[in-house]
Every structure is written in C-alpha cells, then in structure tokens.
PDB file of C-alpha atoms in Angstrom:
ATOM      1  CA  UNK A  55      37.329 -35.479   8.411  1.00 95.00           C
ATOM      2  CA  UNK A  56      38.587 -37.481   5.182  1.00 96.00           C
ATOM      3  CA  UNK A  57      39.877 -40.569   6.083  1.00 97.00           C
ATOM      4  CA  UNK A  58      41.240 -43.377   4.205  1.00 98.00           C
ATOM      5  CA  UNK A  59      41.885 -47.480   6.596  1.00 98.00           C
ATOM      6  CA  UNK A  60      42.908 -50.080   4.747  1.00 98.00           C
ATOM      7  CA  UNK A  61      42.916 -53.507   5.726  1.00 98.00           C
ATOM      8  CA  UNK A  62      43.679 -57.053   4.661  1.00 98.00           C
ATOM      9  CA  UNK A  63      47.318 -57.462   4.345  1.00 98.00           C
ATOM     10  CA  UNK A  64      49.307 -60.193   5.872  1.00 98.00           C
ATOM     11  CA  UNK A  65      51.435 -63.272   5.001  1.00 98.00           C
ATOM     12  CA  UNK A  66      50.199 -65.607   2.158  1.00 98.00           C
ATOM     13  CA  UNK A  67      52.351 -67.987   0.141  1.00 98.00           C
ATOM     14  CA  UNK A  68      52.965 -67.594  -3.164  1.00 98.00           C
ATOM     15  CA  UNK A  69      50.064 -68.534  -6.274  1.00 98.00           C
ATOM     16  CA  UNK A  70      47.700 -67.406  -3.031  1.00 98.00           C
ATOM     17  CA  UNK A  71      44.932 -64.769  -3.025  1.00 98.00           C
ATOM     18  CA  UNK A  72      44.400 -62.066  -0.604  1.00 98.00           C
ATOM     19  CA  UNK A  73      41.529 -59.054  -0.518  1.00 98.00           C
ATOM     20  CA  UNK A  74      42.408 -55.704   0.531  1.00 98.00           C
ATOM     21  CA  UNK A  75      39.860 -53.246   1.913  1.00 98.00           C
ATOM     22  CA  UNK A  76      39.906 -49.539   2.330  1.00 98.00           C
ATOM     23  CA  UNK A  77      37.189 -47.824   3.880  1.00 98.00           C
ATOM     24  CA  UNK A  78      37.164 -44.589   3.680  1.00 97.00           C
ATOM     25  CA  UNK A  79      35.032 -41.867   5.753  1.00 96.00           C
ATOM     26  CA  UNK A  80      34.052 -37.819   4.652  1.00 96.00           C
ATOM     27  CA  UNK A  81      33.639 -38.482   1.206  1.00 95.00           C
ATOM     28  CA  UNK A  82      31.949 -40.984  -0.716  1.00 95.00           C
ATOM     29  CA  UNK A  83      33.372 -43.115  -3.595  1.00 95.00           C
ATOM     30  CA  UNK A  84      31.199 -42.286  -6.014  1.00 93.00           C
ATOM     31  CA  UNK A  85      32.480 -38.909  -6.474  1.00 93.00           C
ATOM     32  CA  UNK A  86      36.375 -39.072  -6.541  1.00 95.00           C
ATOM     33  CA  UNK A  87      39.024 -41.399  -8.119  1.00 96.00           C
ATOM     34  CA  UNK A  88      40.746 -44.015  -6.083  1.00 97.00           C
ATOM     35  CA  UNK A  89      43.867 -45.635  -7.007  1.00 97.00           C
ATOM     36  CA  UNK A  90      45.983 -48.781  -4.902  1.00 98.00           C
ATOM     37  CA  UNK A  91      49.766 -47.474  -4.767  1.00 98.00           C
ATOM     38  CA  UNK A  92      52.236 -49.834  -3.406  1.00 98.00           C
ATOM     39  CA  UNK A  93      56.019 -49.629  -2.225  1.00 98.00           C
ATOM     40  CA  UNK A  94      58.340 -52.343  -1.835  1.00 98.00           C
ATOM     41  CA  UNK A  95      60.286 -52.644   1.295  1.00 97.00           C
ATOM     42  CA  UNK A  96      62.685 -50.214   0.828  1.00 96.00           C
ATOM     43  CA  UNK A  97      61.756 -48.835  -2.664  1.00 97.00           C
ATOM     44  CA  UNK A  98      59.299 -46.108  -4.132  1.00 97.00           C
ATOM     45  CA  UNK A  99      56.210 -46.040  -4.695  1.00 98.00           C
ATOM     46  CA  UNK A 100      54.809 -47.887  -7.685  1.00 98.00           C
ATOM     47  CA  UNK A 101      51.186 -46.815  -8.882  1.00 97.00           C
ATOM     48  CA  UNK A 102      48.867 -50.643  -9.341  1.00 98.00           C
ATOM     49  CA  UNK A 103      45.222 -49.658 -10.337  1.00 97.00           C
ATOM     50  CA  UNK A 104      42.378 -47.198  -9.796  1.00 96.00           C
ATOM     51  CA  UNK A 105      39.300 -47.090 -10.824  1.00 96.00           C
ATOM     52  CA  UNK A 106      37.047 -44.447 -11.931  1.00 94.00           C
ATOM     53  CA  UNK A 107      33.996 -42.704  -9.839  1.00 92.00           C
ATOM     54  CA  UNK A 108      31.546 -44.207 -12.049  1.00 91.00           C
ATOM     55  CA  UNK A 109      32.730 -47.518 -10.022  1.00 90.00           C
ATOM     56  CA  UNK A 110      33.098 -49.740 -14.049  1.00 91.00           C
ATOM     57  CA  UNK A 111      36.341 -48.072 -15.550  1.00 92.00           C
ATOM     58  CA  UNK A 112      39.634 -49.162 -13.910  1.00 94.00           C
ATOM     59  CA  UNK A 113      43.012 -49.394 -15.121  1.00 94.00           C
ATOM     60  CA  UNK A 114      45.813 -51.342 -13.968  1.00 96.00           C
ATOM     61  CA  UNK A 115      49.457 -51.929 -13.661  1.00 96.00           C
ATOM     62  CA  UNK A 116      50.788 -54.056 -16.823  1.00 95.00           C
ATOM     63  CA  UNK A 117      52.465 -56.543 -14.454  1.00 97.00           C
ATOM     64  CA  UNK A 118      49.148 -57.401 -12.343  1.00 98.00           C
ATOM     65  CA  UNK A 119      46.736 -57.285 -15.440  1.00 97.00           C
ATOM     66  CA  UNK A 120      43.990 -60.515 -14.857  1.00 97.00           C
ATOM     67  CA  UNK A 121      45.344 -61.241 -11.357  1.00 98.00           C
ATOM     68  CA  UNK A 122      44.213 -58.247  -9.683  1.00 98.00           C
ATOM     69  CA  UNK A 123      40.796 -56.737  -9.567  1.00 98.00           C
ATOM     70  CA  UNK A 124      40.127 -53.742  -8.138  1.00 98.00           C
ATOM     71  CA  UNK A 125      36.473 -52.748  -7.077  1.00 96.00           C
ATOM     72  CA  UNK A 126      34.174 -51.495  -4.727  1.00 96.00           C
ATOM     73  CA  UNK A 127      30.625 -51.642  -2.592  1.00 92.00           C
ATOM     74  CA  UNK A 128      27.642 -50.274  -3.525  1.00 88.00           C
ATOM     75  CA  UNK A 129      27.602 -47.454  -0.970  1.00 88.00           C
ATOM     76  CA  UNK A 130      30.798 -45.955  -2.013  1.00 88.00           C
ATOM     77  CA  UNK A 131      32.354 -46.531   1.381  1.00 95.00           C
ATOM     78  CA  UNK A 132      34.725 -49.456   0.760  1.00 97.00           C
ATOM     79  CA  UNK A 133      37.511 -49.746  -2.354  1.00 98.00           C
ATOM     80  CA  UNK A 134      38.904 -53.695  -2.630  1.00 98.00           C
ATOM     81  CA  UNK A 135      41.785 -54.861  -4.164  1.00 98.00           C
ATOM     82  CA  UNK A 136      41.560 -58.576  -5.094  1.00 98.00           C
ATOM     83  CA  UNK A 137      45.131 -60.067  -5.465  1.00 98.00           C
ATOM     84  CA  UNK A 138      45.317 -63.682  -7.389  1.00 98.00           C
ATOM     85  CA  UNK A 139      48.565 -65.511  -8.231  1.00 98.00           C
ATOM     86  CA  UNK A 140      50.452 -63.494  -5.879  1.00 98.00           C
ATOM     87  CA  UNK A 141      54.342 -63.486  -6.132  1.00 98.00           C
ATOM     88  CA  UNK A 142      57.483 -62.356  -4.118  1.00 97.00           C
ATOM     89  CA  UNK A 143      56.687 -59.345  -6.182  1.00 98.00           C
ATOM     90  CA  UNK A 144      53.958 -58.778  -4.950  1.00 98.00           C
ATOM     91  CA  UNK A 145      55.562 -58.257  -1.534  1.00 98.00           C
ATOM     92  CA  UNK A 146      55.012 -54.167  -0.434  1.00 98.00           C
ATOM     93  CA  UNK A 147      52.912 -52.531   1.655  1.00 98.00           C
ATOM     94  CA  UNK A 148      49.817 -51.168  -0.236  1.00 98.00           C
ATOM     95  CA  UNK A 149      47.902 -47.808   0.379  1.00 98.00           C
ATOM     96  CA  UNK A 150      44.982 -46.614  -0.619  1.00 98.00           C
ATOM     97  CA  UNK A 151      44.600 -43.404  -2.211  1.00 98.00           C
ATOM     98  CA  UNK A 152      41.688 -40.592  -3.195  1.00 98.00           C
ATOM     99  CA  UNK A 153      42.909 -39.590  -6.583  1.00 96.00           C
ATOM    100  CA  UNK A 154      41.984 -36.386  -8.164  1.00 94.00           C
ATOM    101  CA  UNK A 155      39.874 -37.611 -11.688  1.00 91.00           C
ATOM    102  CA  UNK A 156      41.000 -34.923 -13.561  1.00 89.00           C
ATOM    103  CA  UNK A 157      44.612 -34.025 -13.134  1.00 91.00           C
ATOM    104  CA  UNK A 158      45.346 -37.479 -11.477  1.00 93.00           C
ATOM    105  CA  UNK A 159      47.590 -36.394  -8.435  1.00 96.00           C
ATOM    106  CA  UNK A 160      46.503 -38.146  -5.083  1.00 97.00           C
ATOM    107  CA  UNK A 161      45.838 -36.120  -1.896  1.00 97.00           C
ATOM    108  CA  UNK A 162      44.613 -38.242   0.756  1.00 98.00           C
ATOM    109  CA  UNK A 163      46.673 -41.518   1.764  1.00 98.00           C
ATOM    110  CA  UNK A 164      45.471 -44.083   4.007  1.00 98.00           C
ATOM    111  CA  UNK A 165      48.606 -45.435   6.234  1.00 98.00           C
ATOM    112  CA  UNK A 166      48.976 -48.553   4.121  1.00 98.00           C
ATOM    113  CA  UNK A 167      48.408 -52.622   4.917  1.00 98.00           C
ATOM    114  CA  UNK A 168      51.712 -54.897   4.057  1.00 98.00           C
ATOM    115  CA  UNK A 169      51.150 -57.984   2.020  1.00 98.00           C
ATOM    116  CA  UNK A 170      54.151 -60.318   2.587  1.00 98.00           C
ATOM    117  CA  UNK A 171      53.820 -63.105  -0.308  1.00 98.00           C
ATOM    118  CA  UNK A 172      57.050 -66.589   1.137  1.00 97.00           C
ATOM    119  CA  UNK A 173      56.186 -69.746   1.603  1.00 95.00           C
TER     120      UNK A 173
ATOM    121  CA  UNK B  97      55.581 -45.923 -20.250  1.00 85.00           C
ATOM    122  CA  UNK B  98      57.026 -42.850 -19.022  1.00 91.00           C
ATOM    123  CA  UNK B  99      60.140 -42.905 -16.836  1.00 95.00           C
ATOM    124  CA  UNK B 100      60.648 -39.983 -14.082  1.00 97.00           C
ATOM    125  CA  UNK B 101      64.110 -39.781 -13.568  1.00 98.00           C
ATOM    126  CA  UNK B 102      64.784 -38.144 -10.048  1.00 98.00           C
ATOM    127  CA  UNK B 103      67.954 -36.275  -9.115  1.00 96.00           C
ATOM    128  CA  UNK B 104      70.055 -36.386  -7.278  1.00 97.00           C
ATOM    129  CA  UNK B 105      69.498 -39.360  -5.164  1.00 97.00           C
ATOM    130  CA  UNK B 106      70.380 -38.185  -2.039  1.00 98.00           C
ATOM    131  CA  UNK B 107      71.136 -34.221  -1.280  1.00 98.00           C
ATOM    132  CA  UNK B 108      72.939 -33.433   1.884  1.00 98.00           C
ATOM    133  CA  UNK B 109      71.971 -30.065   3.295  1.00 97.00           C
ATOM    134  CA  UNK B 110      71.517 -27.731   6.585  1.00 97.00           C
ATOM    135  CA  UNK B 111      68.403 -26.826   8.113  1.00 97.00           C
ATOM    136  CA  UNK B 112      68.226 -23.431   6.319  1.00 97.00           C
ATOM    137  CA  UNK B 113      69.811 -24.188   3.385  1.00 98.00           C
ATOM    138  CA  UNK B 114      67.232 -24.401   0.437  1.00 98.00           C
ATOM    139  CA  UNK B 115      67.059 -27.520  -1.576  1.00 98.00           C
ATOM    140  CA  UNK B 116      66.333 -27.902  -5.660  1.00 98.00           C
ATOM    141  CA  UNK B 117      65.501 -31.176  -6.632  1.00 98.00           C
ATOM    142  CA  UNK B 118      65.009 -32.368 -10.123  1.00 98.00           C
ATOM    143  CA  UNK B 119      62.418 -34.664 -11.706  1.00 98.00           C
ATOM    144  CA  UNK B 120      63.167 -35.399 -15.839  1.00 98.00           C
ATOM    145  CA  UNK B 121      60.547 -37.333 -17.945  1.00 97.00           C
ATOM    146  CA  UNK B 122      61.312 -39.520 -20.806  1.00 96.00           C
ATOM    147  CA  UNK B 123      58.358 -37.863 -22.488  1.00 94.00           C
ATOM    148  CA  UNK B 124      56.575 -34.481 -22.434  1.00 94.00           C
ATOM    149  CA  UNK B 125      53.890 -34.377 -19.467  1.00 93.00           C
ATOM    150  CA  UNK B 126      51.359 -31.956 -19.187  1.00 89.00           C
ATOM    151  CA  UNK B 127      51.912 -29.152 -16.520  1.00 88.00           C
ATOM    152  CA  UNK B 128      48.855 -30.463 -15.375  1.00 91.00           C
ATOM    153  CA  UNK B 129      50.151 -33.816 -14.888  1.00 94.00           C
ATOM    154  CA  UNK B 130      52.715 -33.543 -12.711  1.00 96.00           C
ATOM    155  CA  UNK B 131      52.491 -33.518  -8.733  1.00 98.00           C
ATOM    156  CA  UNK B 132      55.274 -34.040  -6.110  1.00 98.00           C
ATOM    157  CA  UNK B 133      55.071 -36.034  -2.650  1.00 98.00           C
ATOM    158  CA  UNK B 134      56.896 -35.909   0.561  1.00 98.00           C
ATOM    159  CA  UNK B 135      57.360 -39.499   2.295  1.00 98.00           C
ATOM    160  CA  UNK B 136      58.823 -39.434   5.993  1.00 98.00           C
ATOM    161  CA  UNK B 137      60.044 -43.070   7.192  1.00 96.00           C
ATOM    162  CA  UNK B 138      57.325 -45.108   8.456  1.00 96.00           C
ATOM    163  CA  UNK B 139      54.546 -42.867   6.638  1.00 98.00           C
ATOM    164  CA  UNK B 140      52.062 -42.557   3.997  1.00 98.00           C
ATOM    165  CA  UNK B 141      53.216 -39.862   1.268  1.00 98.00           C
ATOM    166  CA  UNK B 142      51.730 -36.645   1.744  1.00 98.00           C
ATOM    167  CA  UNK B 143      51.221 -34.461  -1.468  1.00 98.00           C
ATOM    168  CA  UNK B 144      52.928 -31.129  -1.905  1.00 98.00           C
ATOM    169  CA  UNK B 145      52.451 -29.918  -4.793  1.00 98.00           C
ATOM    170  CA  UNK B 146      50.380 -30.765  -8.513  1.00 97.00           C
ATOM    171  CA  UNK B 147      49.514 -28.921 -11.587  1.00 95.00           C
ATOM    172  CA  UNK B 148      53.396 -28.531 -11.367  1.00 97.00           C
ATOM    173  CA  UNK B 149      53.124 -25.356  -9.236  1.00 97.00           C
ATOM    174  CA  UNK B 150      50.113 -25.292  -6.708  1.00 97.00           C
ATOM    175  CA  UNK B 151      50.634 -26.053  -3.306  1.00 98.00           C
ATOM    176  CA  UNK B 152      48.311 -28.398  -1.864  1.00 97.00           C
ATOM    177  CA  UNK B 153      46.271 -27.703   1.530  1.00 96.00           C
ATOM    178  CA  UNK B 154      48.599 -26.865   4.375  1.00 96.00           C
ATOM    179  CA  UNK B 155      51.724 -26.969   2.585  1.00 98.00           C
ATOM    180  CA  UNK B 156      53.907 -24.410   3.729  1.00 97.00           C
ATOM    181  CA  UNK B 157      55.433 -21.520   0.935  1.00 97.00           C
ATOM    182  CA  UNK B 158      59.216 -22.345   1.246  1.00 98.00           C
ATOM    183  CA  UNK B 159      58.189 -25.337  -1.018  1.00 98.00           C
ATOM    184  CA  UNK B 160      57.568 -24.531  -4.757  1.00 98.00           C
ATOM    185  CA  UNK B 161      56.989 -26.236  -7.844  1.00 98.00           C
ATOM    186  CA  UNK B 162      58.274 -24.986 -11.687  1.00 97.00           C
ATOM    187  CA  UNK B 163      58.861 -26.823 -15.160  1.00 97.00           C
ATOM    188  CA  UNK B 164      57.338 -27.571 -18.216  1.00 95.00           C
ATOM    189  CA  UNK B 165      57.894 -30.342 -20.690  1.00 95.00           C
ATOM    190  CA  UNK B 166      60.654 -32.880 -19.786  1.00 96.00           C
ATOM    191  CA  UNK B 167      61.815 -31.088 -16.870  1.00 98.00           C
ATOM    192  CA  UNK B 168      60.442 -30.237 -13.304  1.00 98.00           C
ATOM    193  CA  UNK B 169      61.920 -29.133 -10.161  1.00 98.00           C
ATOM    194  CA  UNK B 170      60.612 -28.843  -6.422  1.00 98.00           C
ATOM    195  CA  UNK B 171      62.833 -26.098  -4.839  1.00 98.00           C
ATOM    196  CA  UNK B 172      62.331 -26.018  -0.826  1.00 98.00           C
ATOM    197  CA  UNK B 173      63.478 -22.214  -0.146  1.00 97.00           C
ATOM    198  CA  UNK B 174      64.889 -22.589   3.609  1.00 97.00           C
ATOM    199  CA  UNK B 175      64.908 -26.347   4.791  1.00 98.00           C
ATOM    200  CA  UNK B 176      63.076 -26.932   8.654  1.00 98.00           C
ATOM    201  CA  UNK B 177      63.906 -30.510   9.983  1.00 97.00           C
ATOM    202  CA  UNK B 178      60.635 -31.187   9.325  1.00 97.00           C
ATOM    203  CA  UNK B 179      61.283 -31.033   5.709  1.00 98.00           C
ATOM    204  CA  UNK B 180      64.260 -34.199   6.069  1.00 97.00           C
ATOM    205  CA  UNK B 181      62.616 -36.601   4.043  1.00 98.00           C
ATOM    206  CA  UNK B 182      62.168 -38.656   0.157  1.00 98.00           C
ATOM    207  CA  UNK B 183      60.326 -36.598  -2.377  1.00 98.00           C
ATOM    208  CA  UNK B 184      58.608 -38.440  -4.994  1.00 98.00           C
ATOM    209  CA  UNK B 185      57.798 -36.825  -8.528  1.00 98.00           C
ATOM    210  CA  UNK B 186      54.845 -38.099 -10.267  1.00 98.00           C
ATOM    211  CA  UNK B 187      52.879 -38.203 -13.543  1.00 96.00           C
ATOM    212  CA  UNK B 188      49.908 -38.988 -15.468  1.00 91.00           C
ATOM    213  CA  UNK B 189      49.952 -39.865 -19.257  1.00 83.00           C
ATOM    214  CA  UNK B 190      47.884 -42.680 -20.167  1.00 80.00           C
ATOM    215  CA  UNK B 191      48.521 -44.250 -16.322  1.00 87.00           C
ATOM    216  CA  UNK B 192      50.421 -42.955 -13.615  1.00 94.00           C
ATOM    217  CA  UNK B 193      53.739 -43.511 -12.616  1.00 96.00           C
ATOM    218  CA  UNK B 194      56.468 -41.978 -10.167  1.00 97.00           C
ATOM    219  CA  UNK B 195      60.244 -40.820  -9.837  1.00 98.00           C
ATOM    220  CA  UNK B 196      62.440 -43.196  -8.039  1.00 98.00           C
ATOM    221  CA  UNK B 197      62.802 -40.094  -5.378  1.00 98.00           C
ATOM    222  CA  UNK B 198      65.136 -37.882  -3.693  1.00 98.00           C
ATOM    223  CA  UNK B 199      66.112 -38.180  -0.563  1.00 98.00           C
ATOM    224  CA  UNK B 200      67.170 -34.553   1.495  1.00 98.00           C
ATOM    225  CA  UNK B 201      69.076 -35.902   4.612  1.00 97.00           C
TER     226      UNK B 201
END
C-alpha cells in the first residue's frame, strides 16, 4: 500500500527553524516526484517545493527561496523540508505529496503536519 | 506566474443535480498540465482528474474533466453527498500552482 506520514510540525516562534519529515512506504523516492503543498488555515492549497527523483533538482516557491530546503535520505524512504526564518506566513498545515514527474499532477497525499509560527 | 481563477466560489446544489465548475488560466496550459482535486474538511486533497480529462484510480464516472487553453471545467453529472466538498484546479508551467477552489455545498 502507498503511503505518505509526515511529521515535524508544531509551534515555533517566529525567525525559528523547524524540519519536516515524510516517510513514505510502497514506493521508493528515487523513482517519483515529491512536492511539499501547504494550506493556510482556512485557505487553498499553495504548492512550496519538490524535488526531482534524481534527489539534486528542486524547485521552490518564490516566497521561501534560501529559507527552505527541501531534501531527502539516501534510501529514498524519507522527503524533509527544512524551514529557516519562519514567519506568520509560514503558518499552514503542510502535506506531503508523490508528484507525477511528467505531467506534474499529485496523486498520493499524506494527511498533513501543521506548523504554527507566534511568539 | 500563472493565476487559476476558480468559479464560482461557492455553488449551491441538490444531491442529484449535476455541478459544472470552472477553472480560467491567465495563460495557456497544456492539456497535459492541468489536474483537479477534491478536498473534504479535515482532509488531504484527493486527485480526480489530470491530463484535463482522465479520471484518476477509483474516481467514479459522474465526474469529468474538458478544456483546452485558458479554460477548463470539472462537470460532476449527478451530485452523491459524498461529492459536497472544495475542488481545487491545478497547473504546471514552469512550477505549479492552484485555483483558489470551488466549493459545492
């Protein structure tokens, strides 16, 4: 069964860091896609980084550019999100999510962690 | 950056009723490019549909996909109450981004 757990979310104050962790289980992360999608508390969804199946190209949301870093272990079981300099902003819950490489839609979601960035 | 512009925001329907909800881009995306989601409160999304028009695993056939260009529509034949939820357009250019949603209620 593909599944998708993330991890790591909680309350930090703001110019903080925080790691997220998604493990995932069925597939391995060298063969698919994986993008961090995050939604606001009562927003939509807002698409933040992913990074490639090769595990070195990523690409990121303008606003986070050089404060987060998105990456993962060298078994292909567990995607991170490293999140510097967070902000009020920043607040959301974030899921994890196997993207298709080629035509870029997402079909597996994990169930999401929620970062909460107040002093 | 491309803007999905979802509409309308809300659509008030019956169970049985269908449902055509429209997702407009600022800028041409590729048939290939464009997917739709189904978000219940309290849940991950779930995709529907992508390549504009194939269904994903699972996903019933009163839902269906159709556009090209600037302009794409999800069209939900005969709502169930299962199918009460926001819909979320989405594309891929140079990065992804998605619609602000629809909400069927």
């Amino acid at each position: 069964e593909v599944r998708l757990v993330e991890s790591g979310g909680g309350l930090v104050q703001p110019g903080k860091s925080l790691r997220l962790s998604c493990r995932v289980s069925g597939f391995t992360l060298k063969t698919y896609c994986m993008s961090w999608v995050r939604q606001a508390p009562g927003k939509g969804l807002q698409w933040v980084a992913n990074l490639r199946q090769d595990g070195l190209e990523r690409d990121y949301l303008d606003s986070v550019k050089g404060r987060f870093t998105v990456s993962r272990d060298n078994a292909g079981y567990s995607l991170y999100l490293q999140m510097n300099s967070l902000s009020g902003e920043d607040t959301a819950v974030y899921y994890c999510a196997r993207e298709h490489c080629g035509n870029h839609y997402m079909d597996v979601w994990g169930k999401g962690t929620a970062v909460a960035v107040s002093s | 950056e491309i803007v999905l512009t979802q509409s309308p925001g809300t659509l008030s329907l019956s169970p049985g009723e269908r449902a055509t909800l429209s997702c407009r881009a600022s800028q041409s995306v590729r048939g290939d490019y464009l997917a739709w989601y189904q978000q219940k409160p309290g849940q991950a999304p779930r995709l529907l549909m992508y390549g504009t028009s194939y269904r994903a695993t699972g996903i019933a056939d009163r839902f269906s996909g159709s556009g090209y260009g600037t302009d794409f529509t999800l069209t939900i034949s005969r709502l169930e109450p299962e199918d009460f939820a926001v819909y979320y357009c989405q594309q891929y250019v140079s990065y992804v981004t998605f619609g602000g949603g629809t909400k069927v209620e």
